Coordinates of C-alpha atoms in Angstrom, one line a residue:
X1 CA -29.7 -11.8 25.2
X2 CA -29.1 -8.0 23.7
X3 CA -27.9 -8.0 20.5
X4 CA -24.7 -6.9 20.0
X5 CA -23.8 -3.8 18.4
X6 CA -22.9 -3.0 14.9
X7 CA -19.6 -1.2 14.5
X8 CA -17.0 -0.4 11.7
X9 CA -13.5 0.7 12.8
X10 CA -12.4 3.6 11.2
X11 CA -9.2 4.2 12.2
X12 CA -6.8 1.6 12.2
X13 CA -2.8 1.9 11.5
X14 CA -1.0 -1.3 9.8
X15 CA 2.3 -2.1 9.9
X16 CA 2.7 0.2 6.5
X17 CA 2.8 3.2 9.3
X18 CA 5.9 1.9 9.5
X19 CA 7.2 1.3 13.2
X20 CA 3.9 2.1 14.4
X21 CA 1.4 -0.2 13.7
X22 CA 1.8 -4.1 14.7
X23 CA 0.0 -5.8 12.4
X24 CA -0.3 -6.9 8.7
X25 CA -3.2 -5.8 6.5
X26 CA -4.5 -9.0 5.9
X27 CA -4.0 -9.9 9.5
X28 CA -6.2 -6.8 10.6
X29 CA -9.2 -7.9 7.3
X30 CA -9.0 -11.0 8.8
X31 CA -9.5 -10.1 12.7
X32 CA -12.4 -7.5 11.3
X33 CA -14.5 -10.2 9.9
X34 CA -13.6 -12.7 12.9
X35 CA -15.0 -9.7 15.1
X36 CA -18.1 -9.2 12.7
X37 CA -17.2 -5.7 12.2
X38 CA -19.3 -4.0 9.0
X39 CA -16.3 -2.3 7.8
X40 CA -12.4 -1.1 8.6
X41 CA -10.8 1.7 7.5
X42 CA -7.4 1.2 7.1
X43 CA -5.8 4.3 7.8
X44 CA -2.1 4.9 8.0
X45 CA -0.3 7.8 8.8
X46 CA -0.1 10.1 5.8
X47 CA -0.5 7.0 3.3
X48 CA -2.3 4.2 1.8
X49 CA 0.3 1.9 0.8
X50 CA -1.2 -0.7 3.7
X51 CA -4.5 -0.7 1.7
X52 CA -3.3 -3.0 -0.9
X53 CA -2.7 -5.6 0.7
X54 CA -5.9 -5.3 2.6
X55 CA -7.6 -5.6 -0.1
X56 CA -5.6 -8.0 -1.6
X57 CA -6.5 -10.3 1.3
X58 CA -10.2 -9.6 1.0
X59 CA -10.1 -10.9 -2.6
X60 CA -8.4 -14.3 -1.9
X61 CA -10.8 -14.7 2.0
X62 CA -13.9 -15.9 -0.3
X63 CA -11.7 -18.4 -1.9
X64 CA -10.4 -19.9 1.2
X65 CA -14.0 -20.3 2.1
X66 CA -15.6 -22.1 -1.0
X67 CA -12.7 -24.3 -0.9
X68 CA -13.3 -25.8 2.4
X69 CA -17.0 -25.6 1.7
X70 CA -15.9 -28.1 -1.5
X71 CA -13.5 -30.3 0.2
X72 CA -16.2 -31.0 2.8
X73 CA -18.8 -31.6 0.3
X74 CA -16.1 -34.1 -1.6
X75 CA -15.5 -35.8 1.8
X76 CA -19.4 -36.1 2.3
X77 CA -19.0 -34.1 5.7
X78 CA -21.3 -31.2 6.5
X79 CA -20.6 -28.0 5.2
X80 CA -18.8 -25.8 7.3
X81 CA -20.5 -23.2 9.9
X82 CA -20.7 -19.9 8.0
X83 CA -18.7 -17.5 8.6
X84 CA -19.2 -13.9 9.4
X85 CA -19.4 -11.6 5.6
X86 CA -17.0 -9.6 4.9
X87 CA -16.3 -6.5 6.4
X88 CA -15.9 -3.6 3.9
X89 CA -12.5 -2.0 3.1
X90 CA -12.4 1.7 3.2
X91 CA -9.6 3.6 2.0
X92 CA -8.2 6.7 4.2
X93 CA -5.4 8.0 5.8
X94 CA -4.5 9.9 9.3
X95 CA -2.6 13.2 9.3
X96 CA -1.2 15.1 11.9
X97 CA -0.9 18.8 11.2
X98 CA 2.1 21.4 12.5
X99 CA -0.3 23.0 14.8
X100 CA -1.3 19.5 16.6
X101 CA -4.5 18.9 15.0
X102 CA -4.9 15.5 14.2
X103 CA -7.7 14.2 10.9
X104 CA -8.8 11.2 9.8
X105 CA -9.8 11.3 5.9
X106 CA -12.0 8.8 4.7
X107 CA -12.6 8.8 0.5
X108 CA -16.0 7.9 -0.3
X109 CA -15.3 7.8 -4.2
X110 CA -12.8 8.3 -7.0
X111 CA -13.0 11.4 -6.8
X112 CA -12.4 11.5 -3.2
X113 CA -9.6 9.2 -3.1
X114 CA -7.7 11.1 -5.9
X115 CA -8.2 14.0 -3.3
X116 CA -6.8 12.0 -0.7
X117 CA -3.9 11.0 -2.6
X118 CA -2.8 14.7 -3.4
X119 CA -3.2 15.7 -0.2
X120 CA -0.4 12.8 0.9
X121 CA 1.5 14.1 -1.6
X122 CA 1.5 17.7 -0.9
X123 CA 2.2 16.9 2.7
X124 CA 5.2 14.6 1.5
X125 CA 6.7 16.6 -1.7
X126 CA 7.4 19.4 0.6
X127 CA 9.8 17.3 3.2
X128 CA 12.5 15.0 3.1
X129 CA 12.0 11.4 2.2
X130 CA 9.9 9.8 4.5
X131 CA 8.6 12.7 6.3
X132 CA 5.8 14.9 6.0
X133 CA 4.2 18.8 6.7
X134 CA 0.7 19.9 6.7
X135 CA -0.5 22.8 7.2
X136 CA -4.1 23.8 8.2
X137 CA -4.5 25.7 4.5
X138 CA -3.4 22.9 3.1
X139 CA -6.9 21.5 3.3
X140 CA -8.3 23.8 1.2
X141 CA -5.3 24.1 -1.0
X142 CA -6.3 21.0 -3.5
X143 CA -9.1 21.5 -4.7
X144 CA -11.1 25.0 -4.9
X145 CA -14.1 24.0 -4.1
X146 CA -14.2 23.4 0.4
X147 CA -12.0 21.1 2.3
X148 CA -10.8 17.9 1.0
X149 CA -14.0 17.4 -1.6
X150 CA -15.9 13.5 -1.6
X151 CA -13.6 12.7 1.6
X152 CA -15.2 12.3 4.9
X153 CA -13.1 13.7 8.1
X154 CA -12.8 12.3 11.3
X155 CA -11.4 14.9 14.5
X156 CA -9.2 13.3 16.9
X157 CA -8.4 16.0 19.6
X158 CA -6.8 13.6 22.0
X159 CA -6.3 14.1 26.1
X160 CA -7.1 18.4 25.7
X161 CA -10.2 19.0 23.0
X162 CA -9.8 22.5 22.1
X163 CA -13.2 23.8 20.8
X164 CA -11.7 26.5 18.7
X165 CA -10.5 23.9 16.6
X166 CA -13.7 21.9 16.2
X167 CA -15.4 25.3 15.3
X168 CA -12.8 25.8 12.4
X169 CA -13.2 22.3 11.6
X170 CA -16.4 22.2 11.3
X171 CA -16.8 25.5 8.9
X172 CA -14.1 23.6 6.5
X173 CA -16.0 20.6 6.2
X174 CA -19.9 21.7 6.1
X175 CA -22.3 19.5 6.0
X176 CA -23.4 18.3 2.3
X177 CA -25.5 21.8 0.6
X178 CA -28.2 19.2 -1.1
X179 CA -28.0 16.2 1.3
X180 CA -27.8 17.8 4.9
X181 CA -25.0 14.8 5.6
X182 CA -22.9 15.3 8.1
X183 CA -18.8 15.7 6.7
X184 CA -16.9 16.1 10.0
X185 CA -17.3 14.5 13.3
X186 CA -15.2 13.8 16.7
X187 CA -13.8 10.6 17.2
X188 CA -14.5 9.8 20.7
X189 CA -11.7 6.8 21.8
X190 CA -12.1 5.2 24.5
X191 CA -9.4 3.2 25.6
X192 CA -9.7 2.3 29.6
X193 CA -7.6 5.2 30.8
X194 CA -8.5 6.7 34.3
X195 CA -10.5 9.3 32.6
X196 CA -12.7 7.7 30.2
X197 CA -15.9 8.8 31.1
X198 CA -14.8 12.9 32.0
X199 CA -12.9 12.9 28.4
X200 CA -16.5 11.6 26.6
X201 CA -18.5 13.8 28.5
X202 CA -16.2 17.3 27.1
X203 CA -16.1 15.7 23.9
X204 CA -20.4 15.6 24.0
X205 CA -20.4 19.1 25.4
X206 CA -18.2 20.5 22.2
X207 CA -20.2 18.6 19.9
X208 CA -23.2 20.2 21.4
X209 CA -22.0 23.5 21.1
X210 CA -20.6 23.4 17.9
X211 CA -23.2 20.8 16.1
X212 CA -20.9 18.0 15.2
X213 CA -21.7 14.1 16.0
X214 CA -19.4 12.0 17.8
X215 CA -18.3 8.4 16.8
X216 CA -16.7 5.8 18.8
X217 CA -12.9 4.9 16.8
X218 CA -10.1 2.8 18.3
X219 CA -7.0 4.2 17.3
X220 CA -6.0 0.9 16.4
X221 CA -2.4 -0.3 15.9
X222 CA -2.6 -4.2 16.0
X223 CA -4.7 -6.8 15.0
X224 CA -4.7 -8.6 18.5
X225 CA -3.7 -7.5 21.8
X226 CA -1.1 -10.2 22.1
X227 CA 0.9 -8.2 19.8
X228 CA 1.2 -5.8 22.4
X229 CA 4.8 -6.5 23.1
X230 CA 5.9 -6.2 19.4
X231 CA 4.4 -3.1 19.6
X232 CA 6.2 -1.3 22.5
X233 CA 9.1 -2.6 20.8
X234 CA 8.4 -1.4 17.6
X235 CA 8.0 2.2 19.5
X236 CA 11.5 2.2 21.1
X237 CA 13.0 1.1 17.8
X238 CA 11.2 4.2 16.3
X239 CA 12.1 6.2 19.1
X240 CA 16.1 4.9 19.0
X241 CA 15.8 4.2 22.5
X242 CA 14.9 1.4 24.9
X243 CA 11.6 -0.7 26.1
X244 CA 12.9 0.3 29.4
X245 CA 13.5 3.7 29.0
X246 CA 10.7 4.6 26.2
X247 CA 8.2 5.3 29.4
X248 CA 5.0 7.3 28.9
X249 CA 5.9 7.1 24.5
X250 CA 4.8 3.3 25.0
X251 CA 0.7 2.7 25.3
X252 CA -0.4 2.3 28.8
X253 CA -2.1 -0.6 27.8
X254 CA -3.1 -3.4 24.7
X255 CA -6.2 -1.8 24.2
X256 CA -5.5 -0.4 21.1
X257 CA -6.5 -3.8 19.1
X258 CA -9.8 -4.9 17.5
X259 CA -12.0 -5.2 20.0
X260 CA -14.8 -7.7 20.4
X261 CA -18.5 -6.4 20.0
X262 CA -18.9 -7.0 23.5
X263 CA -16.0 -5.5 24.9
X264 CA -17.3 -1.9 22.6
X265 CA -20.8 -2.1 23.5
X266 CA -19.8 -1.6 27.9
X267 CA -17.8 0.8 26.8
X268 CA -19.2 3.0 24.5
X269 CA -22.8 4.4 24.1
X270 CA -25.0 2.5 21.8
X271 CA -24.9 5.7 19.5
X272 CA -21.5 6.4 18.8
X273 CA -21.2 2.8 17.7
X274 CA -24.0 2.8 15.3
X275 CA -22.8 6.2 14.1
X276 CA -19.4 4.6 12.8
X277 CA -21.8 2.2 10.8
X278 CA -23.0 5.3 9.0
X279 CA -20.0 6.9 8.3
X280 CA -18.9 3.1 6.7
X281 CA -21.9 3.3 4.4
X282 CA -21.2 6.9 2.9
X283 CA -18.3 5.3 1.8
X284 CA -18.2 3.6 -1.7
X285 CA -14.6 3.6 -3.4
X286 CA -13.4 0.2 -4.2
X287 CA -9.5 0.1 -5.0
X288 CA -10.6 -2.1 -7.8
X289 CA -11.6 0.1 -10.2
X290 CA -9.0 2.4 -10.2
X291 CA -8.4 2.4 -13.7
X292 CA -5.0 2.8 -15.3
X293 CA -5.0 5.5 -18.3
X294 CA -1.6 4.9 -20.5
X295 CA -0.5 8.2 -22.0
X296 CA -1.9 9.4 -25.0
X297 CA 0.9 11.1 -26.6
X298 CA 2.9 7.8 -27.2
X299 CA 0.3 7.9 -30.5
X300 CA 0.8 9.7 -33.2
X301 CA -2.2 12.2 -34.9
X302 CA -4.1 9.7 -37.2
X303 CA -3.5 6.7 -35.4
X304 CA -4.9 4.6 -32.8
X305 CA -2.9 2.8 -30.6
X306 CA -3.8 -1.0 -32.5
X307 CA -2.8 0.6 -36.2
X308 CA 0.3 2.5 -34.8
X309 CA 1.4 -1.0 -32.9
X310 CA 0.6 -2.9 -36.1
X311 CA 2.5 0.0 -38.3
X312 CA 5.5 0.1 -36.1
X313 CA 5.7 -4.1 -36.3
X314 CA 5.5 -4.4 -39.7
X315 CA 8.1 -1.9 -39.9
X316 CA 10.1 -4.2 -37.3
X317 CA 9.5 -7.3 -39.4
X318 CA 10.5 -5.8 -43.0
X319 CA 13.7 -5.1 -41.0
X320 CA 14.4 -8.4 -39.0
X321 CA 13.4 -10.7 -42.2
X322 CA 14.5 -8.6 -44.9
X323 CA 14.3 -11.9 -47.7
X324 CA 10.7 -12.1 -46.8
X325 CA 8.6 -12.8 -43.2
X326 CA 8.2 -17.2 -42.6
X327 CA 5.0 -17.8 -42.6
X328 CA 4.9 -19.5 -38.7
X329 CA 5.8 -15.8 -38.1
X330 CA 3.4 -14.2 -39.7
X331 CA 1.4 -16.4 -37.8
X332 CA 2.6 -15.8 -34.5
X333 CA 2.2 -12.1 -34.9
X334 CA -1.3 -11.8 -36.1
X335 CA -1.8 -14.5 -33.0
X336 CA 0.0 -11.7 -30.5
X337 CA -1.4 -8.9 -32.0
X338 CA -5.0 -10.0 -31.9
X339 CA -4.2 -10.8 -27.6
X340 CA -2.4 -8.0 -27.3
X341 CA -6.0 -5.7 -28.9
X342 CA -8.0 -7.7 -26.9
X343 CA -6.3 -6.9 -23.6
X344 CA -5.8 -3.2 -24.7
X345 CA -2.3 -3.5 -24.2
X346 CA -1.1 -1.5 -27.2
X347 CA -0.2 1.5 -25.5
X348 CA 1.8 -0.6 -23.0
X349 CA 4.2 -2.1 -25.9
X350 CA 4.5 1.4 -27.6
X351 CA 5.5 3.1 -24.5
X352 CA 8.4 0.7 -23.8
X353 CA 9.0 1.1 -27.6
X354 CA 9.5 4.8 -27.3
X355 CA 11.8 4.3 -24.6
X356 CA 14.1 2.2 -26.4
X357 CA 13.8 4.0 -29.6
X358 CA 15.2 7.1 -27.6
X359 CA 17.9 5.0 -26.0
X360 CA 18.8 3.5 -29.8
X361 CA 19.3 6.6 -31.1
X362 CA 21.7 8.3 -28.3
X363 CA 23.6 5.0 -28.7
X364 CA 22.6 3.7 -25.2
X365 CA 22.6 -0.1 -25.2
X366 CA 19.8 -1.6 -24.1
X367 CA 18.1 -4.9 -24.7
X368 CA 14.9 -6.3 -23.4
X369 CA 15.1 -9.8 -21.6
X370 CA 12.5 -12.3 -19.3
X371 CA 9.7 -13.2 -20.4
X372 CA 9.5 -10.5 -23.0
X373 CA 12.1 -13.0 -25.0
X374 CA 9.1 -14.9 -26.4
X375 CA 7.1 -12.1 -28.2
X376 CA 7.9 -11.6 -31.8
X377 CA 6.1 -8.6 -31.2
X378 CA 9.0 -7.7 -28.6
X379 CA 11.5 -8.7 -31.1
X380 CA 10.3 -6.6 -34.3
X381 CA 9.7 -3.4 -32.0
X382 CA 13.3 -4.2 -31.3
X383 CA 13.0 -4.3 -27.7
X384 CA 14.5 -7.7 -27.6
X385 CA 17.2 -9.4 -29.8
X386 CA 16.4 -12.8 -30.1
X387 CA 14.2 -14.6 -33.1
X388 CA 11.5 -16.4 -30.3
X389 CA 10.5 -18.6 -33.5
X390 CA 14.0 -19.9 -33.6
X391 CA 14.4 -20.6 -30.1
X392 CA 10.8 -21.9 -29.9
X393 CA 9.6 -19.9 -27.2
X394 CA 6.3 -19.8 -25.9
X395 CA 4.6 -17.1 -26.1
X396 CA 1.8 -17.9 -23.3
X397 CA 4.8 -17.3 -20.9
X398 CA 4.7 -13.8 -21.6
X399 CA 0.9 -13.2 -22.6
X400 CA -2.1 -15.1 -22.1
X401 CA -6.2 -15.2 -21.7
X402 CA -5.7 -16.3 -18.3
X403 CA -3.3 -13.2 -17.2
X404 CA -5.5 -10.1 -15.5
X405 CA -2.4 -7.5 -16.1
X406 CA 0.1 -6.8 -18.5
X407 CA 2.8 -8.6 -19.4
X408 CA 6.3 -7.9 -17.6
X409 CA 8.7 -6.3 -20.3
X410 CA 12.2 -6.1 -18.3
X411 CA 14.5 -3.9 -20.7
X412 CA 18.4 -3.3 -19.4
X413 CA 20.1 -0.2 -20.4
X414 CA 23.8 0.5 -19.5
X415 CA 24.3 1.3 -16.2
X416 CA 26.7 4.5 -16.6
X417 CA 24.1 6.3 -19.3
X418 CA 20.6 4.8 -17.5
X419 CA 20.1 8.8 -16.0
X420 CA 19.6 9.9 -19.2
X421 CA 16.6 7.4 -20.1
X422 CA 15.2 8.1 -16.7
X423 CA 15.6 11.8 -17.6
X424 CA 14.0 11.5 -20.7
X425 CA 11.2 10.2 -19.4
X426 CA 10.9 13.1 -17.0
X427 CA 11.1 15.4 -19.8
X428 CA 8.5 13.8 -22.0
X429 CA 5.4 13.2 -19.3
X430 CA 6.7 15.6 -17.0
X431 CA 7.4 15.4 -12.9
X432 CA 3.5 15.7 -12.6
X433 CA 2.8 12.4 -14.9
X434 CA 5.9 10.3 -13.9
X435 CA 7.3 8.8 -11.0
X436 CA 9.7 6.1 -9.9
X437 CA 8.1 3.4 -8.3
X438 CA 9.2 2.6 -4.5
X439 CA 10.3 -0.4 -3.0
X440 CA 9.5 -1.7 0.3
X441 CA 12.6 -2.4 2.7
X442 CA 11.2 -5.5 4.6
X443 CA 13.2 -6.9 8.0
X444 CA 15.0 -10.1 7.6
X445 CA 16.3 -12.3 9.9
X446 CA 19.5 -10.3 10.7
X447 CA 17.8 -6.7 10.8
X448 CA 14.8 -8.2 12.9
X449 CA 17.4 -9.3 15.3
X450 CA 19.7 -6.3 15.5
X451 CA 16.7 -3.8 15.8
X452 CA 14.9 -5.8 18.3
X453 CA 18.1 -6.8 20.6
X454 CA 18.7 -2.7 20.8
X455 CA 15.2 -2.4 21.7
X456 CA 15.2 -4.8 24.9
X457 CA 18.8 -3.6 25.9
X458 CA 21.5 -6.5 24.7
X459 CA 24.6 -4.7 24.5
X460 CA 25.7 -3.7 20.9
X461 CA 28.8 -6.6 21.3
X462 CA 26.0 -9.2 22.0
X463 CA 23.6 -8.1 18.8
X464 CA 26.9 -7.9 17.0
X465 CA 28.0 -11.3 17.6
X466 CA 24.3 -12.8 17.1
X467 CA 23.6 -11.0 13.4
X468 CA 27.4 -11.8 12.4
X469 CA 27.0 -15.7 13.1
X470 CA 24.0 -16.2 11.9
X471 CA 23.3 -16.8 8.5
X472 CA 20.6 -17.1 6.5
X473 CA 21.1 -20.7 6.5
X474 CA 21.1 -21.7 9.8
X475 CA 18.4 -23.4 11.6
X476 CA 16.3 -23.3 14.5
X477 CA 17.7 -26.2 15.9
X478 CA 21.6 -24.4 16.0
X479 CA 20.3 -21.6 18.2
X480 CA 21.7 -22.7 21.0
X481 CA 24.8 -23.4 20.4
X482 CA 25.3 -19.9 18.6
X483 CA 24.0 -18.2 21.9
X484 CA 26.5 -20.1 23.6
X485 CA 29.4 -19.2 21.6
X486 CA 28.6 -15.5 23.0
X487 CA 28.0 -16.2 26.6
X488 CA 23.6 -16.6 25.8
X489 CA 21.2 -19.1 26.7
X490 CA 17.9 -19.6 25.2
X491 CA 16.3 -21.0 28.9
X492 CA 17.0 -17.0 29.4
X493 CA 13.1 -15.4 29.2
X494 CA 14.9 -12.1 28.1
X495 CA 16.7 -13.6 25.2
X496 CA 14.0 -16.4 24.3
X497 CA 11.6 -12.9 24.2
X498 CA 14.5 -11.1 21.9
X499 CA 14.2 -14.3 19.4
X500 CA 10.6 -14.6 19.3
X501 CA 10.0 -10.7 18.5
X502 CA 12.6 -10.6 16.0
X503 CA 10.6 -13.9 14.4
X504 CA 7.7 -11.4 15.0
X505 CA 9.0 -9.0 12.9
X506 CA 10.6 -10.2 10.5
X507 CA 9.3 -9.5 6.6
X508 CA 7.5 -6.7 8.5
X509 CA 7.9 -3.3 6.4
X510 CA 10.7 -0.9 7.3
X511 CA 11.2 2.1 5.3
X512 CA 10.8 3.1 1.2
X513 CA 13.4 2.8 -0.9
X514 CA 13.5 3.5 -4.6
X515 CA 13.3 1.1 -7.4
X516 CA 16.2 0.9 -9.3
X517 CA 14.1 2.1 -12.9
X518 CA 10.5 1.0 -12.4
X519 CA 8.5 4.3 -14.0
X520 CA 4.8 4.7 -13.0
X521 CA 3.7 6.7 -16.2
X522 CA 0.1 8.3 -16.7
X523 CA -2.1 9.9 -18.7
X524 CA -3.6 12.4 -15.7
X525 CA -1.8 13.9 -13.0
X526 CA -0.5 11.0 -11.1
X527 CA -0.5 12.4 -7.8
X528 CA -4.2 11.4 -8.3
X529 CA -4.1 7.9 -9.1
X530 CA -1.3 7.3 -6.2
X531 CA 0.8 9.7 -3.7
X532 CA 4.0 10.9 -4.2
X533 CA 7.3 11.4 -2.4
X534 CA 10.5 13.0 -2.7
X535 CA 13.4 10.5 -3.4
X536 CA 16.6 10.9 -1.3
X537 CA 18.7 12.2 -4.5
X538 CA 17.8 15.7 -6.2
X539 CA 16.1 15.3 -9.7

C-alpha cells in the first residue's frame, strides 16, 4: 500500500472571517490532527483573531489525551490507540487587494508576525469599521527593508492567473539573499471544478516562466463538508439575499473542507503536496511567547517598578491607618507584595494606579470593585474602598501561585465623565500605544433564528413571530407548539432545516464591537503585538 502523503493546509478561513468561514478554530485543530495533517495555517481574511482559539484548543487536546490514557490505566483496560501528533499552528492571514490580487501571509517569527499585524492594521485604520483597503505599495510600506519582512506569501490568482502579477510578485518577495529559500509561491487549489487539470497546467507554465514553485492549498472554509449547508447560508446572510437567489456567490460544491490524505494525494501531484510541508517548517512563531511589555513611563526616574509599588503603598497605608498599620496588615502586605514581585505584576498595579490617581484628582468618582476587593494592596493604592482585613477577604481570590495571568482589577468611573479617563489615557501612551479592546458579537438563539430564516426565505412575519415568542427559556420540547401558534410545523424539512442551522450557528461570531473601557496599553507600538481598527465613533 503507497504511503500517503504529507500535507499542511495553509490556507484555511474560520468562522472569525466572519460570515465566511463554517467552522470553529478548535473544530478545524481538531479535524487537522484527525486528518494527520503536519500543520494548518489558520488564515482569516485580513485578521488573526481565529488564531486564539486555535491555539487555545491545541493547548487543552494533550490533556484530553493523558486523561483517557489515565482513566484506562485506573480501570486496568488497555491504553488507548494513539492518536495522530499534533499538527502545528501557523499564524497568517489572507488579503485581497483593490486591484484583485489575492495573498496569503504566513509569519515565520516575531518579527514576522508583528509585520503581519501592521499590515492588518494599515489595511483596516484606513476604512470604516469592519472593512478594509490594501493597496499593492502597501507591501512595501511597513517595513523598509522588501515586502512584508520574516512573512512567507502565498499567490492565489484564482480562475484567470495573470503572469504580470506573479512577475511583480515575485520581485517583492525575492528569495532569501543568504539562504536561496524560496518567499513567494502559487497556490495551486484544486477543488473538482470542470477545469482542474487545464487551470494546474497554466499555473505550471507561469511558475516556469517566472521561477516560482507551486503548492497545493484548499481554500478552506469548514472543518467538514457536512457543514456545507451552514455555509451557503452563512453566504446569503453576508450577501443580504437568499440561498435561493445567492446563485454562482455560493461554492459549487463541499469541497472546500479538510480533506482526507487520500482524497489530496488523486488529486494533486505528489510535489505540490510535499511542498506545503516545507513552507509549514519555515514557519516557527508560537502565539505563546508573545510577550507583554507594560509601559515604562508609569515609573518614575530612580525607581523600579517593585520600590515605586512598595513607595506608593506605604504611602497608601500611612493614609488608611493613620493611628498606626495592625500588624495582620502589615502582614498581608508584605505577603501581596512579595506574589505580586514574583509574578512581575508591579507595573500592572501602578498602571491602574495612575489611572485613578488622574480620575481622583479631576474629581471623577471611581472605585475599584471584584475581586480586586481583597487586596490591601488595592486598598492602600486607593483603588478600592474597602479594609479587606475587616471583611476577611481572601486574598488568593484575587492573586495566587496557581494563576498564569494577572489578576482582574475592575475599576468603575462615572458614566457621564468616563471620556475623559479614556482620553487621558490616549493622551499619555498615545493612539500608537493604546487601544480599546473589542468584543465579539456572538449569535444567540434569537439572532441565529432571524438571520437564518431570511436566508432560506420565511417571510419576515413568520421570523417575526418565531424570535418574538421564543425566549430564552423555552425548551426544545415547546417547539412545536410555538410553530403552531404561527401556522409552522416541525414535520416541515424546510423549517426543521431553518431550526437546525440556526442551532448550527448559534454562539458563532458575528461582528466586533467595542468594549465598553477595556484599554490594551503597551510599551512598543501596539499595532505590533496585535492589529488595529477604527471604532465606529470619531476619537
Amino acid at each position: 500500500m503507497a504511503k500517503l502523503p504529507d500535507y499542511a493546509e495553509l490556507h484555511c478561513l474560520s468562522n472569525f472571517s466572519f460570515l465566511r468561514g463554517a467552522s470553529q478554530p478548535a473544530e478545524l485543530m481538531a479535524q487537522a490532527r484527525l486528518r494527520g495533517y503536519k500543520a494548518i495555517a489558520i488564515t482569516d481574511e485580513c485578521s488573526v483573531a481565529g488564531v486564539v482559539q486555535a491555539w487555545q484548543a491545541l493547548k487543552d487536546i494533550p490533556e484530553e489525551d493523558a486523561e483517557e490514557a489515565r482513566e484506562a490505566e485506573r480501570q486496568g483496560l488497555p491504553a488507548p490507540p494513539a492518536k495522530p501528533p499534533l499538527p502545528k499552528l501557523i499564524v497568517g492571514s489572507e488579503f485581497t487587494f483593490t486591484c484583485g490580487l489575492k495573498l496569503v501571509l504566513l509569519a515565520q517569527n516575531r518579527e514576522g508576525y508583528g509585520n503581519l499585524s501592521a499590515l492588518i492594521t494599515l489595511a483596516r485604520r484606513r476604512s470604516p469599521k469592519g472593512e478594509y483597503e490594501l493597496q499593492r505599495g502597501d507591501l512595501t510600506s511597513i517595513v523598509p527593508r522588501g515586502a512584508v519582512p520574516d512573512c512567507l506569501a502565498i499567490w492565489l490568482p484564482g480562475n484567470e492567473p495573470a503572469a504580470e502579477d506573479a512577475k511583480w510578485l515575485a520581485a517583492r518577495f525575492p528569495k532569501d539573499a543568504l539562504t536561496q529559500k524560496d518567499r513567494l509561491w502559487i497556490g495551486a487549489e484544486l477543488l473538482c471544478g470542470p477545469d482542474d487539470a487545464a487551470h494546474l497546467a497554466s499555473l505550471q507554465a507561469i511558475g516556469d516562466a517566472c521561477d516560482l514553485p507551486l503548492v497545493a492549498c484548499g481554500d478552506v472554509h469548514m472543518h467538514a463538508k457536512e457543514r456545507r449547508p451552514l455555509q451557503d447560508t452563512l453566504t446569503a446572510i453576508r450577501l443580504h439575499t437568499t440561498v435561493f437567489d445567492a446563485g454562482h456567490a455560493l461554492f459549487p460544491n463541499a469541497e472546500r473542507h479538510l480533506r482526507t490524505r487520500v482524497r489530496l494525494g488523486r488529486l494533486y501531484p505528489h510535489a505540490l503536496l510535499e511542498e506545503s510541508v516545507r513552507i509549514a517548517d519555515q514557519c516557527d512563531f508560537d502565539l505563546g511567547t508573545l510577550g507583554y511589555e507594560y509601559p515604562g513611563e508609569i515609573v518614575p526616574q530612580g525607581h523600579t517598578p517593585t520600590s515605586y509599588l512598595r513607595q506608593e503603598t506605604e504611602k497608601g497605608l500611612l493614609a488608611r491607618y493613620p493611628k498606626g498599620i495592625p500588624e495582620q496588615v502589615r502582614k498581608d502586605v508584605e505577603k501581596e507584595l512579595t506574589l505580586i514581585a514574583e509574578k512581575k505584576y508591579e507595573a500592572f498595579f501602578l498602571t491602574v494606579y495612575d489611572i485613578v490617581l488622574f480620575a481622583r484628582s479631576e474629581g471623577i468618582l471611581c472605585q475599584g470593585r471584584g475581586s480586586a476587593a481583597n487586596s490591601v494592596v488595592c486598598y492602600a493604592l486607593g483603588i478600592t474602598a474597602v479594609d479587606p482585613t475587616r471583611a476577611h477577604l481572601l486574598f488568593e481570590r484575587f492573586l495566587s501561585h496557581e494563576r498564569d495571568e494577572p489578576p482582574d482589577i475592575d475599576v468603575d468611573f462615572e458614566h457621564e465623565r468616563r471620556e475623559e479617563v479614556i482620553q487621558y489615557i490616549y493622551r499619555k501612551y498615545t493612539r500608537e500605544r493604546a487601544a480599546l479592546a473589542a468584543t465579539v458579537i456572538r449569535y444567540r438563539t434569537k439572532s441565529s433564528l432571524r438571520d437564518v430564516g431570511a436566508a432560506l426565505g420565511f417571510g419576515e412575519a413568520e421570523v417575526a413571530a418565531l424570535t418574538r415568542s421564543l425566549a430564552w427559556w423555552d425548551k426544545r420540547s415547546e417547539l412545536p407548539e410555538r410553530l403552531a401558534e404561527i401556522g409552522l410545523s416541525l414535520k416541515s424539512p424546510r423549517v426543521a432545516k431553518w431550526l437546525a442551522l440556526a442551532a448550527a450557528l448559534r454562539e458563532f461570531p458575528r461582528h466586533l464591537s467595542q468594549h465598553v473601557g477595556g484599554f490594551v496599553i503597551s510599551q512598543g507600538p501596539l499595532s505590533r503585538l496585535v492589529p488595529i481598527e477604527n471604532a465606529s465613533m470619531a476619537e
